[in-house]
mmCIF file of C-alpha atoms in Angstrom:
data_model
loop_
_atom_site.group_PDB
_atom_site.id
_atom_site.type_symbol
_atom_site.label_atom_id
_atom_site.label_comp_id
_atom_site.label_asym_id
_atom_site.label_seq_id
_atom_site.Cartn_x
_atom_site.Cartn_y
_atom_site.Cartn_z
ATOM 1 C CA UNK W 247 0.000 0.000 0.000
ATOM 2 C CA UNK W 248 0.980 3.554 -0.296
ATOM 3 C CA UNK W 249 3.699 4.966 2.464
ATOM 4 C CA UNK W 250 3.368 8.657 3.681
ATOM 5 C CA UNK W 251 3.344 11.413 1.359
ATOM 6 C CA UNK W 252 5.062 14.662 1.242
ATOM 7 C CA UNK W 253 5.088 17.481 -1.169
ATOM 8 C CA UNK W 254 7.133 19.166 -2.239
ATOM 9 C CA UNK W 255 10.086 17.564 -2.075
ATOM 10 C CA UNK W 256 12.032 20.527 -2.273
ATOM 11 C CA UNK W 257 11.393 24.091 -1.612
ATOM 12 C CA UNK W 258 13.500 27.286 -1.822
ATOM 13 C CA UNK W 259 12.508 30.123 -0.512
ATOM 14 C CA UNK W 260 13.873 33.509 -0.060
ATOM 15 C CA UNK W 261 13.929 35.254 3.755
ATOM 16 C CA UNK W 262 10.473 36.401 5.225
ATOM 17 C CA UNK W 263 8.495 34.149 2.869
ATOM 18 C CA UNK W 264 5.667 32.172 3.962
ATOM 19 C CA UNK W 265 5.429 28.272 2.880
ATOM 20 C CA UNK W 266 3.184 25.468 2.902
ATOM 21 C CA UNK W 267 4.325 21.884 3.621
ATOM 22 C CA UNK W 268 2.271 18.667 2.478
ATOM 23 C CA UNK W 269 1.844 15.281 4.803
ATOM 24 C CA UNK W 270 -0.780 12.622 3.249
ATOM 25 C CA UNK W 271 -0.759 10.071 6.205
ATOM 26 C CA UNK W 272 -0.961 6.080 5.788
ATOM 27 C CA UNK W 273 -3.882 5.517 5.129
ATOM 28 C CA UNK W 274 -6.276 4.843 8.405
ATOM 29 C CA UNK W 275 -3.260 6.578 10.342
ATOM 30 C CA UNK W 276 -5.185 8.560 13.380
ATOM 31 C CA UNK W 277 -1.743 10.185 14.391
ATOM 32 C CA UNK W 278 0.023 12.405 12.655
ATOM 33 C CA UNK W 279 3.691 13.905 13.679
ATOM 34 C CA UNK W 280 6.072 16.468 12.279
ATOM 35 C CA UNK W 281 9.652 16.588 12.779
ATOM 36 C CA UNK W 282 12.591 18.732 11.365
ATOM 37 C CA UNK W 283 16.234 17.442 10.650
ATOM 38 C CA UNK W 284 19.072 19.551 9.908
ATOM 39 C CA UNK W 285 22.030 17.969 8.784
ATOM 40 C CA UNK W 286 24.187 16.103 10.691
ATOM 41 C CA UNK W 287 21.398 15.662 13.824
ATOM 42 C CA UNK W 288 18.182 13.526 14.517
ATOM 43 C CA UNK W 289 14.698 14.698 13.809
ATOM 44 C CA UNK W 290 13.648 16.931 16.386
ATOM 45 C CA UNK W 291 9.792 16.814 16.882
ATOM 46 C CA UNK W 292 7.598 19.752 16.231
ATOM 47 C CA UNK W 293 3.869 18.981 16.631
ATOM 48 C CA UNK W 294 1.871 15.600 16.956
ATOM 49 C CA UNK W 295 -1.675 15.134 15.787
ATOM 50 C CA UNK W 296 -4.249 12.884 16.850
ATOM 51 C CA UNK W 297 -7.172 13.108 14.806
ATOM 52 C CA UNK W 298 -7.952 16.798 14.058
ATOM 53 C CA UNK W 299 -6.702 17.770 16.947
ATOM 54 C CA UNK W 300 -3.201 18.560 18.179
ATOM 55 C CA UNK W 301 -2.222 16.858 21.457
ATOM 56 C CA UNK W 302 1.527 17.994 21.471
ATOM 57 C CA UNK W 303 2.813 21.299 20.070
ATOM 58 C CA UNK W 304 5.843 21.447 22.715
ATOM 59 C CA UNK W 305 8.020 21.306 19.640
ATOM 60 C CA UNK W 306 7.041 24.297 17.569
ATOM 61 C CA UNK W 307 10.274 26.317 17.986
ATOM 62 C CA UNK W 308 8.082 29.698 17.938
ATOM 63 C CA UNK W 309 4.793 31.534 17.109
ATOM 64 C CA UNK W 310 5.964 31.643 13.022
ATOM 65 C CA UNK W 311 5.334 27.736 12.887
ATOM 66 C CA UNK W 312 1.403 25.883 12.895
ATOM 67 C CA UNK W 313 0.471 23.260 11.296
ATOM 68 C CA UNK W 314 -3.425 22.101 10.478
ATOM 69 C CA UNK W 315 -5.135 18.844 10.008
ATOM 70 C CA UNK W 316 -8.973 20.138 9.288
ATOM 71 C CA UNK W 317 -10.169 16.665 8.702
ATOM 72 C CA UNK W 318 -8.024 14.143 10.313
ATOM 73 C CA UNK W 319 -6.195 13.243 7.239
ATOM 74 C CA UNK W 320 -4.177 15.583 5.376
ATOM 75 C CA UNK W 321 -1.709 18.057 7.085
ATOM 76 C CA UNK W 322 -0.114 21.516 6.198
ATOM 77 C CA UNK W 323 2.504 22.777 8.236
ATOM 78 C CA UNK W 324 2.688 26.509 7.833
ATOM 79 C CA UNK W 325 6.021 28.598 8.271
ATOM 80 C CA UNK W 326 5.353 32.800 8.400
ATOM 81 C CA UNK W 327 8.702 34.983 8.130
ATOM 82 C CA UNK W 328 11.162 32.751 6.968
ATOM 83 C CA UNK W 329 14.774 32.458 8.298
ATOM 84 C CA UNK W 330 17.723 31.001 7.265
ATOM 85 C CA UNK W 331 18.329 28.640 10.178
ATOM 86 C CA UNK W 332 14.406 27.643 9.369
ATOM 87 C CA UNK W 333 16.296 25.472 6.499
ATOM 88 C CA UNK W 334 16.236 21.886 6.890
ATOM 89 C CA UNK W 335 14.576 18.601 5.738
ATOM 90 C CA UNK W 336 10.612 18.402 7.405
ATOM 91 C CA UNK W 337 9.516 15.145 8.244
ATOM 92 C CA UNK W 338 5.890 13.902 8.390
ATOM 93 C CA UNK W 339 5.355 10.526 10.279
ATOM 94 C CA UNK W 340 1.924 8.825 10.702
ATOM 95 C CA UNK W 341 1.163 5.124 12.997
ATOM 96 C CA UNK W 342 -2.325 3.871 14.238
ATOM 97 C CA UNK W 343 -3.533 5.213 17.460
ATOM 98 C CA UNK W 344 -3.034 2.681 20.431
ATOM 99 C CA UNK W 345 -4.054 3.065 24.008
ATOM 100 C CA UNK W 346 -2.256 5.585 26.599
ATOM 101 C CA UNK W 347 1.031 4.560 27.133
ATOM 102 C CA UNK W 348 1.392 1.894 24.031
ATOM 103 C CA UNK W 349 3.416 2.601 21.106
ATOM 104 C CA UNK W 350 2.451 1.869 17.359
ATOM 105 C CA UNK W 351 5.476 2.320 14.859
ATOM 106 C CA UNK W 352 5.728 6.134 13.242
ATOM 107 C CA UNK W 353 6.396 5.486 9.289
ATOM 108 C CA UNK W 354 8.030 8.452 7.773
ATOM 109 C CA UNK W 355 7.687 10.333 4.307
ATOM 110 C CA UNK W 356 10.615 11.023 2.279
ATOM 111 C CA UNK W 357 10.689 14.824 3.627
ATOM 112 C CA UNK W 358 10.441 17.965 2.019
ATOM 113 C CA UNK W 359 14.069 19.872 1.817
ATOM 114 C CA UNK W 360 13.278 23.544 2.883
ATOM 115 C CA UNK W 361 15.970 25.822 1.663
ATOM 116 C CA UNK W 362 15.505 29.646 2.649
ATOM 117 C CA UNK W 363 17.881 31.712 1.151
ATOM 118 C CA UNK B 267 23.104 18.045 27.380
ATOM 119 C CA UNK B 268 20.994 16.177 24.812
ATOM 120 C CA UNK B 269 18.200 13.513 25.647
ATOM 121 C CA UNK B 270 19.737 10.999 23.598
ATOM 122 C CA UNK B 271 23.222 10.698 23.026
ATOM 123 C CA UNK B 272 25.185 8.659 20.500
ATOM 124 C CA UNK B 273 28.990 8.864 18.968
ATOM 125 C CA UNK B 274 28.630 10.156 15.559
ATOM 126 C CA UNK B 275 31.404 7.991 14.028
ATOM 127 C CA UNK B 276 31.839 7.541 11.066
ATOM 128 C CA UNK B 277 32.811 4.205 12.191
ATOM 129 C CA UNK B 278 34.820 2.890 9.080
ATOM 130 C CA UNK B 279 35.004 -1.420 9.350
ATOM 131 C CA UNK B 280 35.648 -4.150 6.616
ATOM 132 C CA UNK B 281 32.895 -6.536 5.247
ATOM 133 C CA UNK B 282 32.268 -9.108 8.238
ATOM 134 C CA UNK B 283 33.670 -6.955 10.551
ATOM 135 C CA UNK B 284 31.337 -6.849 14.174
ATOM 136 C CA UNK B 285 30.813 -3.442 14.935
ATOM 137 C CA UNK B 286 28.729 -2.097 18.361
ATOM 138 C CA UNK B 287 27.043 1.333 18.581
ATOM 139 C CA UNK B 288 26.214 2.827 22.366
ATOM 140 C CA UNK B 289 23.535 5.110 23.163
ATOM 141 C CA UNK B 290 22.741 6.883 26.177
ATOM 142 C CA UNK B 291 19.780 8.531 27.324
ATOM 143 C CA UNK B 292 18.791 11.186 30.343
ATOM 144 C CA UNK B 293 14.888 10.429 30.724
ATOM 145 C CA UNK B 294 14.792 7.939 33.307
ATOM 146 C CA UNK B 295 10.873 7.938 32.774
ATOM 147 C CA UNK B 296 11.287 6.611 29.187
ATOM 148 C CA UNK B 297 9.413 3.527 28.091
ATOM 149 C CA UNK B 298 9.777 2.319 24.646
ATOM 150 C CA UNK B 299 12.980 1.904 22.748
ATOM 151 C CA UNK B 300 14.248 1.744 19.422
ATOM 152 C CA UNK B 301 17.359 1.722 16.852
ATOM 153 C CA UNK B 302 16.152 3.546 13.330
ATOM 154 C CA UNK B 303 18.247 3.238 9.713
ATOM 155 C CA UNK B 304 18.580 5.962 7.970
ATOM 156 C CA UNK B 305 20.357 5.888 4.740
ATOM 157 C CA UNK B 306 21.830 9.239 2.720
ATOM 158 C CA UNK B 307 18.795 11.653 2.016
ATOM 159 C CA UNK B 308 16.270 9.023 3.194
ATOM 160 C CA UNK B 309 13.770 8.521 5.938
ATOM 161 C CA UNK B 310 14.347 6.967 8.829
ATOM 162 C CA UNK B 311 13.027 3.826 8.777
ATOM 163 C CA UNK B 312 12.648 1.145 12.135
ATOM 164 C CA UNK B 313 15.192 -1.608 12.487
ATOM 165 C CA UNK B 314 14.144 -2.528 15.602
ATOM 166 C CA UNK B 315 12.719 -2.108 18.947
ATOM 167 C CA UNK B 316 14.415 -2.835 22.048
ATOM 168 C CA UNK B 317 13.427 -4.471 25.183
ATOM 169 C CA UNK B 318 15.540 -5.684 28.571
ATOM 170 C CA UNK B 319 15.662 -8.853 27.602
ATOM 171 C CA UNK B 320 17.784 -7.993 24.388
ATOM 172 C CA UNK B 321 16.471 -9.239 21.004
ATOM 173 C CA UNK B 322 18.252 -10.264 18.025
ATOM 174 C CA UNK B 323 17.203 -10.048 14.884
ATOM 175 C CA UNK B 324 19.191 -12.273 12.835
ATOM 176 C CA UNK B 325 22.818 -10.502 12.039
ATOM 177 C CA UNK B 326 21.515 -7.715 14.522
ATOM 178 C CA UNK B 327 21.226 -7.362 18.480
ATOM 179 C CA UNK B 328 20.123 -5.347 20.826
ATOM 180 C CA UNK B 329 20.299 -4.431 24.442
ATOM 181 C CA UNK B 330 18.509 -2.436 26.811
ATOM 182 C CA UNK B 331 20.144 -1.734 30.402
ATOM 183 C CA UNK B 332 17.337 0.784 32.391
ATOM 184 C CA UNK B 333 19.618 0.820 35.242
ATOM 185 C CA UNK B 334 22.648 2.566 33.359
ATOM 186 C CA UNK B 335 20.443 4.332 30.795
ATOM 187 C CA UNK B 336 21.900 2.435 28.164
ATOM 188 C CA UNK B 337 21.335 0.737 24.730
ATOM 189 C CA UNK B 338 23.126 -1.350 22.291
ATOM 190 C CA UNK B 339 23.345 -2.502 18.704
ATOM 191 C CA UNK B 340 25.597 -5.099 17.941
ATOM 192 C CA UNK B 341 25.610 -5.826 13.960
ATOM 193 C CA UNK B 342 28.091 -8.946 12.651
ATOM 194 C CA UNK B 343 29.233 -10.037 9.445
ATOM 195 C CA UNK B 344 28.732 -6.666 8.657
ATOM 196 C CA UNK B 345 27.986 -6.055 4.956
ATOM 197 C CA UNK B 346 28.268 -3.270 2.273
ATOM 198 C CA UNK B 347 24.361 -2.820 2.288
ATOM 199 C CA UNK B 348 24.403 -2.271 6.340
ATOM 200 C CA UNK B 349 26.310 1.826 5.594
ATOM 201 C CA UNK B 350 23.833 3.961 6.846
ATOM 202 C CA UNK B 351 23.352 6.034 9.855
ATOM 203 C CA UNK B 352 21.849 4.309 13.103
ATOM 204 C CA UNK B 353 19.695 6.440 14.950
ATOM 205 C CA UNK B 354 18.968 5.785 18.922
ATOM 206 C CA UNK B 355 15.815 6.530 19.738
ATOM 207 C CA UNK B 356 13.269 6.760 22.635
ATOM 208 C CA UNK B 357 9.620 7.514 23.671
ATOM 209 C CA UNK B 358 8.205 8.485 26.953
ATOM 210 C CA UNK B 359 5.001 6.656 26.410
ATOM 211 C CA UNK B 360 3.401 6.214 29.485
ATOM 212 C CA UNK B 361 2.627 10.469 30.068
ATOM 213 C CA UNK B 362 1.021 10.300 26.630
ATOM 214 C CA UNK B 363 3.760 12.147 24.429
ATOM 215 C CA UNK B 364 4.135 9.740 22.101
ATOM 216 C CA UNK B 365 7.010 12.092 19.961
ATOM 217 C CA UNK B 366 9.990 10.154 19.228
ATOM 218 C CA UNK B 367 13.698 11.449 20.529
ATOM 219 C CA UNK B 368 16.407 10.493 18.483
ATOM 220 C CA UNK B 369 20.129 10.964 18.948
ATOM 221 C CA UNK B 370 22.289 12.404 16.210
ATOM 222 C CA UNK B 371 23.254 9.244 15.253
ATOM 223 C CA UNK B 372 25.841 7.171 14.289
ATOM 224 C CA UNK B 373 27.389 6.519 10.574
ATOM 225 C CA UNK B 374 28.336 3.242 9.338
ATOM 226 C CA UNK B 375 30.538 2.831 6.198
ATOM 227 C CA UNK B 376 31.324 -0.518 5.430
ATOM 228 C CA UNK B 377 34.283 -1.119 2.855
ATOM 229 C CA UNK B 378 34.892 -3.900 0.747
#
């Protein structure tokens, strides 16, 4: 079946520009998660979705970062006022929703390399 | 300091070589533990999970020490195919964040 989606795959940007980043979960996925990964480090988590709603923003790095899910399915992450150190590659993850305190394996989309010049 | 620690590497061994990774981590309230692959502009994608017991997963192994804060992968016979950076990751998934924290990881180049 088909993995996560993410478009684009690459985006460059100039400073202060706003962009839009694609996630199309697995299929039946109830969770939804964002990361960012600059080179050289791990994915650092930004926001986590279950459902529509979203349980755990504690990674948003400020107020110029949100991300949507209006119908449980598809997701936009939304960066306002781009900076340079905003560059990196964005990383949508989706899994089933278990109960409190079980894990179900996050599946990853190929990222989209943001590039703000 | 970070949540997850790993050395970077690049470790640099011959086919069939046995190489070990370490990983460290400062959470003592995480629950769930992992080792990801990711290869050169790729996702990450789950080797496998890790439990106290250790698991193996044929040429792979893995070990969990809660006490120490500690984990393990132990690859042998190493091949060409297994370059790639290992990530060490963990979830604290008993308060309900279910994020994943990864280390930096650790690169694996495996020469013929």
């Amino acid at each position: 079946g088909a993995g996560v989606s993410q478009t684009p795959s690459n985006k460059v940007t100039e400073k202060g520009k706003y962009v839009e980043l694609r996630c199309d979960p697995i299929s039946g996925h109830t969770a939804l998660y964002w990361y960012r990964q600059s080179l050289g480090q791990g994915p650092e988590f930004l926001i986590y979705f279950q459902g529509t709603g979203a349980a755990d923003d504690s990674g948003l790095p400020n107020d110029r970062f949100f991300a949507v899910r209006p119908e449980g399915s598809v997701s936009t992450l939304k960066i306002q006022r781009t900076e340079r150190g905003d560059s990196a590659v964005y990383l949508c993850a989706s899994s089933l929703s278990g109960t409190r305190g079980s894990y179900n394996e996050q599946f990853f989309g190929p990222g989209t390399r943001l590039t703000v010049l | 300091r970070k949540e997850v620690e790993q050395d970077p590497g690049p470790f640099n061994v011959p086919e069939g070589a046995t190489v070990a990774f370490n990983c460290t981590y400062s959470n003592s309230a995480s629950q769930s533990f992992f080792w990801y692959r990711q290869d050169c502009r790729k996702e990450p994608k789950l080797l496998m999970s890790v439990y106290s017991s250790g698991n193996e997963d044929g040429r792979f192994t893995a070990q969990l020490n809660r006490a120490s804060q500690y984990i393990s992968l132990l690859i042998r016979d190493s091949k060409l195919s297994d370059s790639a950076t290992y990530l060490c990751v963990v979830n604290i998934g008993n308060t309900g964040r279910r994020a994943l924290t990864f280390g930096s990881g650790t690169r694996l180049q495996v020469q013929p």
